[in-house]
Coordinates of C-alpha atoms in Angstrom, one line a residue:
M102 CA 88.1 0.2 -2.1
S103 CA 88.0 -3.3 -0.7
H104 CA 88.8 -6.3 -2.9
I105 CA 86.2 -8.9 -3.5
S106 CA 87.2 -12.2 -3.8
T107 CA 86.3 -14.7 -6.4
V108 CA 84.5 -16.8 -3.7
M109 CA 81.8 -14.1 -3.8
Y110 CA 81.0 -14.6 -7.5
V111 CA 78.6 -17.4 -7.0
P112 CA 76.3 -15.6 -4.5
L113 CA 76.6 -12.3 -6.7
L114 CA 75.7 -14.1 -9.7
T115 CA 72.8 -15.8 -7.9
I116 CA 71.4 -12.4 -6.9
A117 CA 71.8 -11.2 -10.3
V118 CA 69.9 -13.9 -11.7
I119 CA 67.1 -13.7 -9.3
A120 CA 66.9 -9.7 -9.8
V121 CA 66.6 -10.2 -13.7
F122 CA 63.8 -13.0 -13.1
L123 CA 62.2 -10.4 -10.7
A124 CA 62.2 -7.9 -13.3
V125 CA 60.5 -10.1 -15.8
V126 CA 57.9 -11.2 -13.6
L127 CA 57.3 -7.2 -12.7
A128 CA 56.8 -6.9 -16.7
I129 CA 54.3 -9.6 -17.0
I130 CA 52.3 -8.0 -14.2
K131 CA 52.3 -4.6 -16.0
V132 CA 51.7 -6.3 -19.3
R133 CA 48.8 -8.4 -18.0
N134 CA 47.6 -5.7 -16.0
T135 CA 46.6 -8.1 -13.1
A136 CA 47.7 -5.7 -10.4
K137 CA 49.2 -2.4 -10.0
V138 CA 53.1 -2.8 -9.2
S139 CA 53.3 -2.1 -5.6
F140 CA 55.6 0.0 -3.4
I141 CA 57.4 -3.3 -2.5
S142 CA 59.0 -3.2 -5.7
F143 CA 60.4 -0.1 -5.1
L144 CA 61.6 -1.0 -1.8
A145 CA 63.2 -4.0 -3.1
L146 CA 65.3 -1.6 -5.5
A147 CA 66.4 0.3 -2.7
V148 CA 67.4 -2.6 -0.7
L149 CA 69.3 -3.7 -3.7
A150 CA 71.2 -0.3 -4.0
F151 CA 71.8 -0.1 -0.4
S152 CA 73.3 -3.6 -0.2
C153 CA 75.6 -3.0 -3.0
V154 CA 76.9 0.4 -1.6
N155 CA 77.4 -1.5 1.6
L156 CA 79.2 -4.4 0.1
I157 CA 81.6 -2.0 -1.8
I158 CA 82.3 0.0 1.5
T159 CA 82.3 -3.0 4.1
S160 CA 83.2 -6.0 2.0
N161 CA 80.6 -7.8 4.3
L162 CA 79.1 -10.1 1.9
L163 CA 77.3 -12.2 4.7
Y164 CA 75.1 -9.3 5.6
F165 CA 74.7 -8.3 1.8
T166 CA 73.6 -11.8 0.9
T167 CA 71.4 -12.3 3.9
A168 CA 69.4 -9.2 3.5
L169 CA 69.0 -9.5 -0.1
L170 CA 67.9 -13.2 -0.1
L171 CA 65.5 -12.7 2.6
A172 CA 63.9 -9.7 0.7
L173 CA 63.6 -11.6 -2.5
A174 CA 62.4 -14.5 -0.7
L175 CA 59.4 -12.5 0.1
L176 CA 58.9 -10.9 -3.1
I177 CA 59.1 -14.0 -5.3
P178 CA 55.8 -16.0 -4.2
Y179 CA 54.1 -12.7 -4.2
C180 CA 55.1 -11.7 -7.7
L181 CA 54.4 -15.3 -8.7
M182 CA 50.7 -15.2 -7.5
L183 CA 50.2 -11.8 -9.1
A184 CA 51.8 -12.7 -12.5
F185 CA 49.9 -16.0 -13.2
G186 CA 46.7 -15.3 -11.1
K187 CA 43.3 -14.6 -12.8
P188 CA 43.0 -11.1 -14.4
K189 CA 40.5 -8.7 -12.7
E190 CA 37.9 -8.6 -15.2
K191 CA 35.7 -6.0 -13.6
V192 CA 38.5 -3.6 -14.0
L193 CA 39.4 -4.5 -17.5
A194 CA 35.7 -4.3 -18.4
V195 CA 35.3 -0.9 -16.9
Q196 CA 38.5 0.4 -18.6
Q197 CA 37.0 -0.9 -22.1
V198 CA 33.7 1.0 -21.4
Q199 CA 35.5 4.0 -20.6
Q200 CA 37.7 3.7 -23.8
A201 CA 34.7 3.1 -26.0
A202 CA 32.4 5.4 -24.7
P203 CA 32.4 8.9 -26.1
K204 CA 33.6 11.4 -23.7
T205 CA 30.4 13.4 -23.0
V206 CA 30.5 15.4 -19.9
V207 CA 27.9 17.4 -18.0
E208 CA 29.7 20.6 -19.1
D209 CA 28.9 19.7 -22.6
L210 CA 25.0 20.0 -21.9
A211 CA 23.4 23.4 -22.7
P212 CA 22.6 25.5 -19.2
S213 CA 18.8 25.0 -20.0
E214 CA 19.1 21.4 -20.1
I215 CA 21.1 21.3 -16.9
K216 CA 18.5 23.3 -15.2
M217 CA 15.7 21.1 -16.6
L218 CA 17.6 18.2 -14.9
E219 CA 18.2 19.9 -11.4
T220 CA 14.6 20.9 -11.6
G221 CA 13.4 17.2 -12.0
M222 CA 15.8 15.8 -9.3
N223 CA 14.4 18.5 -7.1
F224 CA 11.0 17.1 -7.9
I225 CA 11.9 13.7 -7.0
Q226 CA 13.7 15.0 -3.7
T227 CA 10.5 17.0 -2.8
A228 CA 8.4 13.9 -3.4
G229 CA 10.6 11.8 -1.1
D230 CA 10.7 14.5 1.7
S231 CA 6.7 14.9 1.6
F232 CA 6.2 11.4 3.1
S233 CA 7.5 12.6 6.5
Q234 CA 5.8 16.1 6.3
E235 CA 2.4 17.1 7.3
D236 CA 1.9 19.2 4.6
G237 CA 4.4 17.1 2.2
F238 CA 1.7 16.7 -0.6
Q239 CA 0.7 20.4 -0.7
N240 CA 4.4 21.4 -0.8
L241 CA 5.3 19.2 -3.7
L242 CA 2.3 20.5 -5.9
D243 CA 3.7 24.2 -4.9
T244 CA 7.0 23.1 -5.8
I245 CA 5.9 21.6 -9.2
N246 CA 4.1 24.9 -10.0
K247 CA 6.6 27.3 -9.1
A248 CA 9.4 25.4 -10.8
A249 CA 7.2 25.2 -14.2
C250 CA 6.4 29.1 -14.1
T251 CA 10.3 29.8 -13.7
V252 CA 11.4 27.4 -16.5
T253 CA 8.8 28.4 -18.9
S254 CA 8.6 32.3 -17.7
A255 CA 4.9 31.8 -17.3
D256 CA 3.1 34.6 -15.5
G257 CA 0.9 32.1 -13.7
G258 CA 0.5 28.5 -12.9
I259 CA -1.9 26.0 -11.3
V260 CA -2.1 22.2 -10.3
L261 CA -5.3 20.6 -10.5
V262 CA -5.8 17.0 -9.1
V263 CA -8.6 14.5 -10.4
D264 CA -10.9 13.1 -7.8
D265 CA -12.1 9.8 -9.1
F266 CA -15.0 9.6 -6.7
E267 CA -16.3 12.7 -7.3
D268 CA -15.6 12.6 -11.3
V269 CA -14.0 16.2 -10.9
I270 CA -10.7 17.9 -11.1
A271 CA -10.1 20.4 -8.5
V272 CA -7.5 23.2 -7.9
K273 CA -4.8 22.3 -5.6
S274 CA -1.9 24.9 -6.4
F275 CA -2.3 28.3 -7.6
N276 CA 0.7 30.7 -8.2
G277 CA 1.0 34.1 -9.9
E278 CA -1.7 35.6 -12.5
F279 CA -3.8 33.2 -14.0
P280 CA -6.9 34.6 -16.1
P281 CA -9.6 32.2 -15.8
P282 CA -10.1 30.6 -19.1
Y283 CA -13.5 29.3 -18.2
K284 CA -16.9 31.0 -17.4
L285 CA -17.2 32.7 -13.9
P286 CA -20.3 32.2 -12.0
E287 CA -22.8 34.9 -12.5
D288 CA -23.0 36.3 -8.9
L289 CA -19.2 36.5 -8.6
P290 CA -18.2 40.2 -8.5
H291 CA -15.2 40.9 -11.3
K292 CA -12.8 41.9 -8.4
P293 CA -9.3 40.7 -8.5
L294 CA -9.0 39.3 -5.3
R295 CA -12.7 38.0 -5.2
V296 CA -11.9 36.0 -8.7
Q297 CA -8.5 34.8 -7.9
T298 CA -10.1 33.3 -4.6
S299 CA -12.8 31.7 -6.2
F300 CA -10.3 30.2 -8.6
K301 CA -8.0 28.8 -5.9
F302 CA -10.9 26.7 -4.4
A303 CA -12.7 25.7 -8.0
Q304 CA -13.3 22.2 -9.1
F305 CA -14.3 21.3 -12.4
A306 CA -16.3 18.6 -14.1
L307 CA -14.4 16.4 -16.6
R308 CA -16.3 17.9 -19.7
D309 CA -17.5 21.2 -20.9
N310 CA -14.4 23.3 -19.8
I311 CA -10.8 23.0 -20.8
F312 CA -9.4 21.7 -17.8
G313 CA -11.8 18.7 -17.8
E314 CA -11.4 18.2 -21.7
V315 CA -7.7 18.2 -21.6
A316 CA -7.6 15.8 -18.4
S317 CA -10.2 13.5 -20.0
A318 CA -8.3 13.4 -23.4
G319 CA -5.0 12.9 -21.6
K320 CA -3.2 15.0 -24.3
A321 CA -1.1 18.2 -23.8
E322 CA -2.3 21.6 -25.3
L323 CA -0.3 24.7 -26.5
I324 CA -3.0 27.4 -26.9
T325 CA -1.3 30.6 -28.4
S326 CA -4.3 32.4 -29.7
P327 CA -7.1 32.0 -27.1
K328 CA -9.5 34.1 -29.1
D329 CA -9.5 31.6 -32.0
D330 CA -10.1 28.4 -29.4
K331 CA -13.8 28.0 -28.6
R332 CA -12.7 26.3 -25.3
I333 CA -11.2 29.2 -23.9
Y334 CA -14.0 31.6 -22.3
Q335 CA -13.3 35.3 -22.4
N336 CA -14.9 37.0 -19.3
G337 CA -13.7 40.5 -20.0
P338 CA -13.9 43.3 -20.2
E339 CA -11.6 44.0 -17.3
E340 CA -8.0 43.8 -18.3
F341 CA -7.1 41.2 -15.6
L342 CA -9.5 38.9 -17.0
A343 CA -8.0 38.8 -20.6
C344 CA -6.8 35.5 -21.8
G345 CA -3.4 35.2 -23.2
S346 CA -1.4 32.2 -24.0
Y347 CA -1.9 28.9 -22.4
I348 CA -0.1 25.5 -21.7
F349 CA -2.2 22.5 -20.5
L350 CA -0.1 19.2 -19.2
P351 CA -1.8 16.2 -18.2
L352 CA 0.0 14.4 -15.3
K353 CA -0.1 10.9 -15.6
Q354 CA 0.3 7.6 -13.8
G355 CA 0.8 5.1 -16.5
D356 CA -2.1 5.9 -18.9
V357 CA -4.3 7.3 -16.0
V358 CA -4.5 11.0 -15.7
I359 CA -4.0 12.0 -12.2
G360 CA -3.8 15.7 -12.7
L361 CA -3.2 18.9 -14.4
L362 CA -0.4 21.5 -14.8
A363 CA -1.6 24.5 -16.4
L364 CA 0.5 27.6 -17.4
S365 CA -0.5 31.1 -18.5
R366 CA 0.8 34.1 -20.0
N367 CA -0.7 37.6 -20.0
P368 CA -1.9 39.1 -23.4
S369 CA 0.8 41.8 -23.0
S370 CA 3.6 39.1 -23.0
Q371 CA 4.6 36.9 -26.1
P372 CA 3.0 33.7 -26.5
F373 CA 4.7 30.6 -25.5
T374 CA 7.0 29.2 -27.8
E375 CA 7.4 25.7 -29.2
T376 CA 10.7 25.3 -27.2
E377 CA 9.2 26.7 -24.0
Y378 CA 6.4 24.0 -24.6
G379 CA 8.8 21.4 -25.1
W380 CA 10.5 22.5 -21.7
A381 CA 7.0 22.3 -20.1
L382 CA 6.5 18.8 -21.5
T383 CA 9.7 17.6 -20.0
L384 CA 8.8 19.2 -16.7
S385 CA 5.4 17.4 -16.7
D386 CA 7.1 14.0 -17.0
F387 CA 9.4 14.8 -14.3
A388 CA 6.2 15.9 -12.1
S389 CA 4.6 13.0 -13.2
T390 CA 7.2 10.7 -11.7
A391 CA 7.3 12.6 -8.6
L392 CA 3.6 12.5 -7.9
K393 CA 3.7 8.6 -9.1
T394 CA 6.3 8.2 -6.4
R395 CA 4.1 10.0 -3.9
Y396 CA 1.0 8.0 -4.6
R397 CA 2.5 4.9 -4.6
F398 CA 4.2 5.4 -1.2
Q399 CA 0.7 6.5 0.0
E400 CA -1.1 3.5 -1.2
Y401 CA 1.5 1.2 0.4
N402 CA 1.3 3.3 3.6
D403 CA -2.6 3.1 3.4
R404 CA -2.3 -0.6 2.9
Q405 CA 0.1 -1.1 6.1
E406 CA -2.2 0.7 8.0
L407 CA -5.3 -1.1 7.1
T408 CA -3.4 -4.0 7.7
K409 CA -2.5 -2.9 11.3
E410 CA -5.8 -1.8 11.9
S411 CA -7.4 -5.0 10.7
D412 CA -5.2 -7.0 12.8
I413 CA -5.9 -4.9 15.8
A414 CA -9.6 -5.2 15.2
T415 CA -9.1 -9.0 14.7
D416 CA -7.2 -9.4 18.0
L417 CA -10.0 -7.4 19.8
Q418 CA -12.8 -9.4 18.2
K419 CA -11.2 -12.6 19.3
Q420 CA -11.1 -11.3 22.9
L421 CA -14.9 -10.6 22.8
I422 CA -15.8 -14.1 21.4
E423 CA -16.5 -16.8 24.1
K424 CA -13.6 -19.1 24.4
K425 CA -15.9 -21.9 25.9
L426 CA -19.4 -21.9 25.9
P427 CA -21.2 -22.2 29.2
P428 CA -23.3 -25.2 30.2
V429 CA -27.0 -25.0 29.4
A430 CA -29.2 -27.2 31.0
G431 CA -31.6 -29.0 28.6
L432 CA -29.2 -27.9 25.7
S433 CA -26.1 -29.2 24.2
V434 CA -24.4 -26.1 22.5
G435 CA -21.5 -26.3 19.8
S436 CA -20.0 -23.4 17.7
F437 CA -17.1 -22.5 15.7
I438 CA -15.9 -19.1 13.9
D439 CA -13.2 -19.2 11.2
Q440 CA -11.9 -15.7 10.5
T441 CA -10.6 -14.3 7.4
A442 CA -7.3 -12.4 7.6
G443 CA -8.0 -8.7 7.7
V444 CA -11.7 -9.2 7.9
C445 CA -13.6 -8.3 11.2
S446 CA -17.6 -9.3 10.6
D447 CA -18.7 -12.4 12.6
Y448 CA -19.4 -12.7 16.3
Y449 CA -21.5 -15.0 18.4
D450 CA -22.2 -14.6 22.1
V451 CA -24.0 -16.8 24.8
I452 CA -25.8 -14.4 27.3
Q453 CA -27.1 -16.1 30.5
A454 CA -29.1 -13.0 31.2
R455 CA -31.8 -14.5 33.8
K456 CA -33.0 -17.3 35.3
D457 CA -35.9 -17.9 32.7
R458 CA -33.9 -16.6 29.6
I459 CA -30.6 -17.3 27.9
S460 CA -29.9 -15.7 24.8
F461 CA -27.9 -16.7 21.8
V462 CA -26.4 -14.3 19.4
L463 CA -24.9 -14.4 15.9
M464 CA -23.9 -11.3 14.3
D465 CA -22.4 -10.6 10.8
V466 CA -21.3 -6.9 10.6
A467 CA -20.7 -5.2 7.1
G468 CA -17.2 -4.0 6.1
K469 CA -14.1 -4.4 8.0
G470 CA -11.7 -2.8 10.3
M471 CA -12.2 -0.8 13.2
N472 CA -15.4 0.7 12.1
S473 CA -17.1 -2.7 12.0
L474 CA -15.5 -3.5 15.3
L475 CA -17.0 -0.6 16.9
I476 CA -20.7 -1.3 15.4
M477 CA -20.0 -4.9 16.8
V478 CA -19.0 -3.8 20.2
M479 CA -22.1 -1.2 20.4
I480 CA -24.3 -4.0 19.5
R481 CA -22.9 -6.6 21.8
A482 CA -23.1 -3.9 24.7
M483 CA -26.5 -3.0 23.9
L484 CA -27.9 -6.7 23.6
R485 CA -26.0 -7.7 27.0
L486 CA -27.9 -4.7 28.7
I487 CA -31.4 -5.1 27.2
T488 CA -31.4 -9.0 27.4
N489 CA -31.7 -8.5 31.2
T490 CA -35.0 -7.0 30.8
T491 CA -38.5 -8.5 30.2
Q492 CA -38.7 -7.4 26.8
S493 CA -39.2 -9.7 24.0
A494 CA -36.6 -10.5 21.4
G495 CA -38.2 -8.1 18.7
T496 CA -38.2 -5.5 21.0
I497 CA -34.6 -5.9 21.9
L498 CA -33.3 -5.9 18.4
S499 CA -35.8 -2.7 17.9
W500 CA -34.2 -0.9 20.6
A501 CA -30.6 -1.8 19.9
N502 CA -31.6 -0.7 16.2
R503 CA -32.8 2.7 17.5
G504 CA -29.3 3.1 19.4
I505 CA -27.1 2.4 16.4
C506 CA -29.1 4.6 14.0
S507 CA -29.0 7.6 16.5
E508 CA -28.5 11.0 15.3
G509 CA -25.2 11.5 16.6
N510 CA -23.9 8.2 14.8
S511 CA -22.1 9.0 11.5
I512 CA -20.7 5.6 11.1
D513 CA -22.0 4.1 7.9
H514 CA -22.1 0.4 9.0
F515 CA -24.8 -2.0 9.6
A516 CA -25.1 -5.6 10.8
S517 CA -27.3 -8.5 10.2
V518 CA -28.2 -10.2 13.6
A519 CA -30.0 -13.2 14.9
L520 CA -31.2 -13.4 18.6
V521 CA -32.5 -16.7 19.8
N522 CA -33.9 -16.7 23.5
Y523 CA -34.4 -19.8 25.3
D524 CA -36.6 -20.3 28.5
P525 CA -35.0 -23.3 30.3
V526 CA -38.2 -22.9 32.9
H527 CA -40.6 -23.5 30.1
K528 CA -38.5 -24.9 27.4
K529 CA -39.5 -22.4 24.8
F530 CA -37.8 -20.4 22.3
Q531 CA -38.2 -16.9 21.2
M532 CA -36.4 -15.3 18.2
A533 CA -36.0 -12.2 16.3
T534 CA -33.7 -11.5 13.3
G535 CA -32.5 -8.4 11.5
G536 CA -30.9 -8.6 8.2
S537 CA -30.2 -11.7 6.4
T538 CA -28.7 -14.2 9.1
P539 CA -30.9 -17.1 9.0
V540 CA -32.3 -19.3 11.7
Y541 CA -33.1 -23.0 10.6
R542 CA -34.6 -25.9 13.1
F543 CA -33.7 -29.3 12.1
N544 CA -36.9 -31.6 13.0
A545 CA -35.4 -34.8 14.2
Q546 CA -38.5 -36.8 13.9
A547 CA -39.3 -35.7 10.2
G548 CA -35.6 -35.3 9.4
T549 CA -35.9 -32.3 7.8
M550 CA -34.6 -28.7 8.1
E551 CA -36.9 -25.7 7.9
K552 CA -36.3 -22.2 8.1
L553 CA -37.5 -20.1 11.0
S554 CA -36.3 -16.5 10.2
V555 CA -37.6 -14.1 7.8
D556 CA -35.4 -11.4 6.2
S557 CA -36.0 -8.0 7.3
A558 CA -33.8 -4.7 7.2
P559 CA -30.4 -5.1 9.1
V560 CA -29.5 -3.4 12.3
G561 CA -28.4 0.1 11.8
V562 CA -30.2 0.9 8.7
E563 CA -33.4 2.5 9.4
K564 CA -34.3 3.8 12.8
T565 CA -38.2 3.1 12.7
T566 CA -37.6 -0.6 11.8
A567 CA -39.4 -2.8 14.3
Y568 CA -38.6 -6.5 14.3
K569 CA -41.2 -9.2 14.9
D570 CA -41.1 -11.9 17.4
F571 CA -41.3 -15.8 16.6
E572 CA -42.0 -18.2 19.4
F573 CA -41.9 -22.1 19.0
T574 CA -41.2 -25.2 21.4
G575 CA -38.7 -27.7 20.2
S576 CA -38.7 -31.6 20.6
S577 CA -36.0 -33.6 22.1
G578 CA -33.5 -34.1 19.5
D579 CA -34.3 -31.1 17.5
S580 CA -31.7 -28.5 16.5
I581 CA -31.5 -24.8 16.1
I582 CA -28.9 -23.8 13.6
V583 CA -27.5 -20.2 13.1
F584 CA -25.0 -19.5 10.8
S585 CA -23.3 -16.5 8.8
D586 CA -23.5 -16.4 4.8
G587 CA -19.7 -17.0 4.7
L588 CA -20.4 -20.6 5.6
I589 CA -22.6 -21.5 3.0
E590 CA -21.1 -19.2 0.2
A591 CA -17.7 -20.5 0.7
L592 CA -15.8 -21.2 -2.7
N593 CA -13.8 -24.1 -3.7
S594 CA -11.0 -24.2 -6.2
Q595 CA -13.4 -25.0 -8.9
G596 CA -15.7 -21.8 -8.0
K597 CA -18.3 -23.9 -6.5
Q598 CA -20.3 -22.9 -3.3
Y599 CA -20.5 -24.9 -0.2
S600 CA -24.3 -24.5 -0.1
L601 CA -27.1 -24.9 2.1
S602 CA -28.0 -28.4 0.8
R603 CA -24.6 -29.6 1.7
L604 CA -24.7 -28.1 5.2
E605 CA -28.3 -29.8 5.6
S606 CA -26.7 -33.2 4.5
V607 CA -24.1 -33.1 7.3
I608 CA -26.5 -32.1 10.0
K609 CA -29.0 -34.8 8.8
A610 CA -26.4 -37.4 8.8
N611 CA -25.1 -36.6 12.1
Y612 CA -28.3 -35.1 14.1
K613 CA -28.3 -37.9 16.9
L614 CA -24.8 -36.2 18.0
S615 CA -24.4 -33.5 20.5
G616 CA -24.2 -30.0 19.4
K617 CA -20.5 -29.7 19.7
D618 CA -20.1 -32.9 17.6
I619 CA -22.5 -31.7 14.8
V620 CA -20.3 -28.4 14.7
A621 CA -17.1 -30.6 14.7
R622 CA -18.5 -32.5 11.5
V623 CA -19.7 -29.6 9.6
K624 CA -16.3 -27.9 10.3
D625 CA -14.4 -30.9 8.9
D626 CA -16.6 -31.1 5.9
I627 CA -16.2 -27.5 4.8
K628 CA -12.2 -28.1 5.4
K629 CA -12.6 -31.1 2.9
F630 CA -14.7 -29.1 0.5
L631 CA -12.3 -26.2 0.3
G632 CA -9.2 -28.0 0.3
T633 CA -6.4 -25.5 0.0
E634 CA -8.6 -22.5 -1.2
K635 CA -8.6 -19.5 1.1
L636 CA -11.5 -17.8 2.8
H637 CA -12.9 -14.9 1.3
D638 CA -15.5 -14.2 4.3
D639 CA -15.8 -15.0 8.1
Q640 CA -17.6 -18.2 8.6
T641 CA -19.6 -18.8 11.8
L642 CA -21.8 -21.8 13.0
L643 CA -23.9 -22.1 16.0
V644 CA -25.7 -25.1 16.9
I645 CA -28.4 -25.4 19.8
K646 CA -29.4 -29.3 20.3
I647 CA -32.3 -29.9 22.5
Q648 CA -31.6 -32.9 24.6

């Protein structure tokens, strides 16, 4: 064994002091739980052991000191940072919660409870999958129905859905054997297949039957003795029609009943127990949640589709409207249209059909979206064709109306249309209106505005409607004003309408200007009147100024 001189005591003592210091620091780390003890600690101990053995064998103090000081120089800053750094509060909080919480695990639940949870999770999963499936909604209803029958050991089950528009509740899912608890139609043969088929497609009023009454009341029912319940109708005497025990469970979205889950047991089986009734109630809650998820997504999807459809319709509508009005000899024409987002209703056009006829059209189509756009395009195409004929304004509108009301047209939309024909050769006007779109004349000499149009049936309502002509000759300085009802009915933040009288005041104050400038003044006044309030309907104005 080599002799170690006294000269080596100082570095050895230094190493010992550092080692003790390191041990203390590691102890602090462990107590404060600021971090887990790293493998570096074990590596350092290994280096220390190896260096000591190497020193004893080789007496190479320089190698020993250099290696150990280098290792400690790396460890000390790291350990100091961990020892006096901020504790990891999240880790401590989790550990405290875990220590305080009762140690309840899934295995502590009864098998029936675990099965209920799994069934409920399956409902939610099926609801999620239904979004991307063509028959997803039906699959969700069938899944709820079959699972409820399995959990409660029911012989049969049905799911009914409330139709708010028809005020009825209709069968949408049928499973197993379910004796009808309602009076069968008199002409229905009492054959199992015929009765079941009729039941599968049945719908019931929300009164005078057990399904409708439970749905209307919104309260679950357990019926163990159907003979004692007047709401249960005994069709008999056939055995397959005999009523047994029933469970009726409303399916709700908030406080609103959206459907009904009904379960049955044959008379030969034991009636449903309170425990099974409780299971069914729990399942109905899961089912309601799944259906709510499905309905909410459907509502969102419908809104997205409607928005997309409206955007497309609005873009197409803008392409139909004249960007720049053509010059008309003897007239000064101005116009503007301000469209509400998602609404496709107003349209105007200037048709230079013949040398002796220039037609001005302003149209307000009921509704919104692609159906309204289709009606608008149809009327526009008809008017552009028929105005090329020698027919009068009233006849042109009558023909267009007959085309919209044709037998093959199933679209339930209509439009208010004002058609004004101008003959530049004889300087005469001829007009006809269908619906409530008004036509006014501002008399420059008298300083008054008079209504020329007469309200009539809108275009597209009644096939036999005949529209009347009205002819007049305007004087220099007069203006023909046509507008949609969205203009004068625009509401400001106080709920006050813009009104016809305010429009008349602006026109009267600016009647000497050109048609384009009059429109600009009206537009500025409406903007000032509305302020930051949003439009609720399209606004369109057409001013035809006689020069």
